[in-house]
XYZ file of C-alpha atoms in Angstrom:
372
model
C 4.473 14.829 -8.501
C 7.952 13.420 -7.909
C 6.900 10.601 -5.638
C 3.777 8.681 -4.771
C 3.287 10.956 -1.785
C 5.128 14.211 -2.585
C 3.789 15.946 0.510
C 5.252 13.230 2.690
C 8.586 12.871 0.936
C 9.956 16.044 -0.616
C 13.306 14.666 -1.564
C 13.095 13.024 -5.000
C 14.718 9.751 -5.865
C 17.840 9.960 -7.966
C 17.288 9.273 -11.633
C 18.345 5.877 -12.898
C 21.452 6.027 -15.008
C 20.898 5.533 -18.730
C 24.553 5.090 -19.678
C 24.506 1.350 -19.181
C 27.428 -0.990 -18.726
C 27.395 -4.747 -19.334
C 25.574 -6.734 -16.686
C 27.736 -8.958 -14.480
C 25.518 -11.752 -13.119
C 28.110 -13.071 -10.683
C 28.946 -9.812 -8.921
C 25.370 -8.502 -8.885
C 22.930 -11.401 -8.821
C 24.785 -13.978 -6.760
C 26.111 -11.581 -4.125
C 22.815 -9.714 -3.703
C 20.165 -12.395 -3.931
C 21.782 -14.945 -1.689
C 23.080 -12.557 0.952
C 20.884 -14.232 3.573
C 21.423 -16.730 6.337
C 22.262 -20.171 5.024
C 19.164 -21.735 6.629
C 16.693 -19.068 5.461
C 15.222 -19.251 1.989
C 14.588 -15.804 0.502
C 11.282 -14.838 -1.071
C 12.278 -14.089 -4.661
C 10.207 -11.167 -5.913
C 9.603 -9.556 -9.285
C 8.222 -6.018 -9.362
C 5.540 -5.226 -11.940
C 5.420 -1.491 -12.635
C 8.727 0.379 -12.453
C 7.475 3.852 -11.540
C 8.417 5.984 -8.557
C 6.876 3.711 -5.937
C 8.262 0.584 -7.554
C 11.681 2.220 -7.352
C 11.127 3.028 -3.686
C 10.262 -0.586 -2.934
C 13.260 -1.846 -4.898
C 15.655 0.440 -3.011
C 14.168 -0.605 0.320
C 14.589 -4.277 -0.570
C 18.367 -3.824 -0.745
C 18.291 -4.014 3.059
C 15.890 -6.953 3.325
C 16.988 -10.178 4.996
C 14.287 -12.498 3.618
C 12.908 -10.827 0.475
C 15.049 -10.346 -2.621
C 14.355 -8.536 -5.866
C 15.066 -10.937 -8.728
C 12.842 -9.854 -11.622
C 11.009 -7.002 -13.328
C 7.904 -6.544 -15.484
C 7.541 -3.311 -17.432
C 6.291 -1.960 -20.729
C 9.298 0.371 -21.004
C 12.483 -1.322 -22.299
C 14.727 1.506 -21.089
C 13.492 1.037 -17.525
C 14.172 -2.678 -17.686
C 17.733 -2.016 -18.868
C 18.325 0.535 -16.120
C 16.970 -1.794 -13.438
C 19.148 -4.639 -14.707
C 22.192 -2.516 -14.037
C 21.009 -0.978 -10.769
C 19.625 -4.110 -9.107
C 21.450 -6.956 -10.846
C 18.449 -8.442 -12.650
C 19.295 -11.235 -15.136
C 17.723 -11.017 -18.589
C 15.841 -14.281 -18.088
C 13.839 -12.646 -15.269
C 12.750 -9.615 -17.333
C 9.281 -9.474 -18.862
C 6.848 -7.015 -20.402
C 3.054 -6.857 -20.080
C 2.583 -9.187 -23.036
C 5.050 -11.836 -21.856
C 4.768 -11.814 -18.055
C 2.522 -14.901 -18.108
C 5.692 -16.819 -18.984
C 6.824 -16.489 -15.358
C 4.877 -19.709 -14.936
C 7.929 -21.484 -16.358
C 10.467 -19.541 -14.278
C 11.302 -21.344 -11.010
C 13.488 -18.439 -9.858
C 10.493 -16.152 -9.152
C 8.223 -16.864 -6.164
C 6.038 -13.750 -6.064
C 5.170 -10.638 -8.060
C 4.547 -7.238 -6.472
C 1.929 -5.478 -8.626
C 2.568 -1.709 -8.538
C 0.679 -0.654 -11.647
C -2.228 1.859 -11.766
C -5.270 0.828 -9.701
C -7.396 0.064 -12.746
C -4.919 -2.621 -13.833
C -4.542 -4.380 -10.471
C -7.228 -6.998 -11.041
C -6.020 -7.973 -14.510
C -2.389 -8.141 -13.486
C -2.952 -9.891 -10.161
C -5.151 -12.533 -11.742
C -2.584 -13.063 -14.491
C 0.151 -13.577 -11.904
C -2.036 -15.986 -9.938
C -2.820 -17.979 -13.085
C 0.930 -18.297 -13.611
C 1.157 -19.914 -10.182
C 3.022 -17.124 -8.388
C 2.123 -15.431 -5.105
C 0.635 -11.950 -5.506
C 1.564 -8.845 -3.559
C -0.650 -5.982 -4.719
C -0.287 -2.324 -3.889
C -3.280 -0.695 -2.243
C -6.042 -0.104 -3.065
C -6.224 -3.744 -4.073
C -8.723 -2.931 -6.845
C -11.059 -0.123 -7.900
C -14.122 -1.633 -6.238
C -15.214 -4.553 -4.079
C -16.498 -6.616 -7.024
C -13.044 -6.601 -8.618
C -11.413 -7.281 -5.271
C -13.608 -10.339 -4.727
C -12.593 -11.713 -8.126
C -8.925 -11.306 -7.164
C -9.425 -13.099 -3.846
C -11.273 -15.959 -5.545
C -8.708 -16.251 -8.362
C -5.790 -16.502 -5.949
C -7.593 -19.095 -3.829
C -8.381 -21.141 -6.949
C -4.738 -20.948 -8.044
C -3.472 -21.952 -4.612
C -1.356 -18.804 -4.191
C -1.355 -16.130 -1.523
C -2.683 -12.622 -2.108
C -1.161 -9.920 0.086
C -1.771 -6.160 -0.038
C 0.909 -3.494 0.421
C -0.263 -2.250 3.830
C 3.182 -1.189 5.012
C 1.792 0.566 8.105
C 0.648 -2.765 9.522
C 4.317 -3.550 10.193
C 5.542 -0.081 11.270
C 6.875 -0.164 14.846
C 5.143 2.896 16.356
C 1.860 1.941 14.726
C 2.138 -1.555 16.155
C 2.917 -0.092 19.588
C -0.348 1.860 19.592
C -2.304 -1.174 18.366
C -0.820 -3.309 21.160
C -1.695 -0.642 23.739
C -5.282 -0.654 22.513
C -5.382 -4.452 22.622
C -4.027 -4.356 26.186
C -6.782 -1.954 27.244
C -4.496 1.031 27.864
C -6.947 3.434 26.230
C -10.022 1.908 27.833
C -13.233 1.951 25.818
C -12.408 3.630 22.493
C -14.868 6.378 21.587
C -13.351 8.439 18.783
C -10.897 8.301 15.902
C -9.836 11.101 13.584
C -7.950 10.492 10.353
C -6.688 13.295 8.142
C -5.163 12.273 4.810
C -4.362 14.725 2.059
C -1.978 16.651 -0.149
C -2.117 18.974 -3.147
C -1.805 16.815 -6.248
C 0.190 18.161 -9.170
C 0.207 17.177 -12.860
C -3.444 17.104 -14.016
C -2.599 14.626 -16.796
C -1.302 11.880 -14.485
C -3.056 8.524 -14.175
C -4.331 9.279 -10.651
C -6.692 11.850 -12.159
C -7.820 9.508 -14.932
C -10.906 7.604 -13.769
C -10.433 4.367 -15.767
C -6.871 4.110 -14.433
C -7.445 5.221 -10.837
C -11.040 4.245 -10.080
C -11.526 7.512 -8.200
C -9.622 10.434 -6.778
C -8.101 11.204 -3.393
C -10.134 8.497 -1.658
C -8.487 5.722 -3.676
C -5.017 7.150 -3.267
C -4.730 8.711 0.191
C -8.129 8.449 1.897
C -7.759 4.689 2.153
C -5.109 5.293 4.841
C -7.728 6.817 7.137
C -10.205 4.043 6.336
C -7.706 1.309 7.073
C -6.262 3.231 10.023
C -9.647 3.636 11.672
C -10.114 -0.117 11.536
C -6.771 -1.137 13.023
C -6.713 1.694 15.563
C -10.248 1.047 16.861
C -9.992 -2.706 16.384
C -13.481 -3.159 14.962
C -15.238 -3.190 11.607
C -17.537 -0.227 10.849
C -21.273 -0.818 10.550
C -22.351 2.411 8.818
C -20.974 5.233 6.690
C -21.951 8.829 5.954
C -19.998 11.092 3.586
C -19.965 14.539 1.970
C -17.975 15.662 -1.077
C -16.552 19.106 -1.833
C -15.301 19.863 -5.325
C -13.868 23.338 -5.908
C -11.986 22.585 -9.119
C -14.186 20.535 -11.490
C -11.810 21.234 -14.381
C -8.992 19.386 -12.670
C -11.139 16.895 -10.775
C -13.513 15.634 -13.430
C -16.464 13.270 -13.108
C -15.557 10.289 -10.953
C -12.423 11.925 -9.515
C -13.118 13.100 -5.974
C -11.233 16.168 -4.771
C -12.243 16.238 -1.105
C -14.493 13.898 0.875
C -15.344 14.086 4.555
C -16.640 10.783 5.851
C -17.801 9.297 9.100
C -17.763 5.663 10.200
C -19.783 4.123 13.013
C -18.488 1.087 14.917
C -20.438 -1.560 16.886
C -18.773 -0.657 20.185
C -20.017 2.928 19.940
C -16.881 4.573 18.540
C -17.165 7.064 15.689
C -14.467 7.932 13.149
C -14.381 11.367 11.511
C -12.057 11.488 8.518
C -10.949 13.739 5.663
C -9.530 12.705 2.297
C -8.306 15.401 -0.083
C -6.151 16.255 -3.069
C -6.323 19.992 -2.318
C -4.657 20.522 1.082
C -1.099 19.848 2.195
C 0.154 18.645 5.545
C -2.765 16.342 6.347
C -1.291 13.168 7.780
C -2.676 12.723 11.282
C -4.350 10.012 13.359
C -5.932 10.640 16.751
C -7.469 7.951 18.941
C -9.381 8.731 22.133
C -10.646 6.377 24.822
C -11.962 6.638 28.363
C -8.500 6.009 29.837
C -6.167 7.692 27.364
C -5.270 8.741 23.848
C -2.823 8.265 20.990
C -1.798 10.944 18.515
C 0.371 10.333 15.456
C 1.630 13.007 13.054
C 2.893 12.070 10.546
C 0.893 8.872 10.793
C 1.392 7.183 7.409
C 4.227 9.028 5.629
C 7.262 7.311 4.181
C 9.626 8.850 6.724
C 9.720 8.384 10.499
C 6.302 8.251 12.157
C 6.000 10.598 15.128
C 3.548 10.186 17.938
C 2.655 10.196 21.587
C 0.126 8.693 23.936
C -1.096 9.665 27.395
C 1.888 7.658 28.670
C 4.459 9.697 26.738
C 6.180 9.831 23.343
C 6.484 6.826 21.048
C 10.181 6.019 20.810
C 10.386 2.896 18.611
C 13.282 3.236 16.128
C 12.510 4.005 12.492
C 13.167 1.398 9.833
C 12.281 1.996 6.181
C 8.685 0.821 5.991
C 8.988 -1.109 2.746
C 12.047 -3.001 4.037
C 10.117 -4.240 7.053
C 7.034 -4.898 4.936
C 8.802 -7.110 2.437
C 10.689 -9.110 5.065
C 7.476 -9.651 7.017
C 5.610 -10.663 3.881
C 8.357 -13.158 3.128
C 7.792 -14.654 6.575
C 4.040 -14.814 5.946
C 4.449 -16.591 2.605
C 7.399 -18.829 3.441
C 6.882 -19.523 7.144
C 3.154 -19.061 7.633
C 3.727 -16.212 10.089
C 0.567 -14.519 11.373
C 0.879 -10.705 11.307
C -0.444 -8.487 14.101
C -2.846 -6.933 11.576
C -3.836 -8.933 8.478
C -2.472 -7.935 5.062
C -4.258 -10.568 2.982
C -6.785 -10.146 0.209
C -9.697 -10.335 2.623
C -8.267 -7.323 4.462
C -7.978 -5.407 1.206
C -11.530 -6.362 0.274
C -12.881 -4.909 3.521
C -11.463 -1.490 2.645
C -12.956 -1.678 -0.847
C -16.421 -2.432 0.570
C -16.127 0.705 2.723
C -14.905 2.815 -0.197
C -17.866 1.665 -2.287
C -20.162 2.652 0.578
C -18.530 6.078 0.919
C -19.064 6.822 -2.760
C -22.674 5.651 -2.425
C -23.207 7.902 0.606
C -21.794 10.875 -1.318
C -24.142 10.185 -4.230
C -27.295 9.582 -2.195
C -26.684 11.828 0.790
C -27.867 8.993 3.020
C -26.338 6.823 5.728
C -25.175 3.551 4.187
C -25.277 0.365 6.221
C -22.307 -1.997 6.097
C -24.056 -4.936 7.765
């Protein structure tokens, strides 16, 4: 799999050059990091985990106005060297997984974006918090709600913010639909459908390793439909039912879900019907229906432009790279106290984990699981 969502982004990222040249801190660091308005302090970010998605975030941050990439944390020295050259990272801001706690003594780093495998999120996020730095953690925030709660508590105790990489919360067309729902344009919402899936490749990758991933498609792609149902309907679900289909137990071993259909019930009467899978391509669709109208988005969560329409016509908001908007908005949240349209804090991430736990329980028991 060449990217974190190969079915959504077929074009691979260019390989980082390995033929390194000496790092020039003046031309790279000074020009890049402080290319902001004089009166706006940038959020200085280190990325932990330099894989394909970390690279995507780093490239997107080149166009940020408030967030700047200033450091890296990786267990692979060659990646650190390549990123130093590509992004102008000074040696003093480079760490590995044994030394990253030393960021406590580095005043040039404000926050760390944790983009390591799911099973490492809690350990890494709590380590960053203990070092006194703000935490941005890729979703899912942890592999279960118990771990997520520990992360929330640790960040509160350390006096740092915990944000989760919900890039769709800032995407323009998504926000347009949310605002229409808030304004009553759809009337009473009755139904949501979320389809999230792709055919996963390499069977040896960490996403198919239970201790690393905490699950299968649900943890990786199904969470989009869970989170989407909540922000599209505007309520928190009160019950869950779910059914699992596993056609390839050799590839999808114990604890790694291949396909799960799940249903969520909401207090206002709306029902969500969703599909999460690692065995079908082209599944990236949201549909919201109310008494007065509808919204349909396809693709709904992919890295490229989101496409959609409502009963009032097509959604025409211009596309901006999601991670660019995300990081600038997160800088405003941390530095300015800005309140986002949809929360991206640790409590928001914990809500999704509670639902995921309930879905897995419903699959195992075959029963409806209450969330209240």
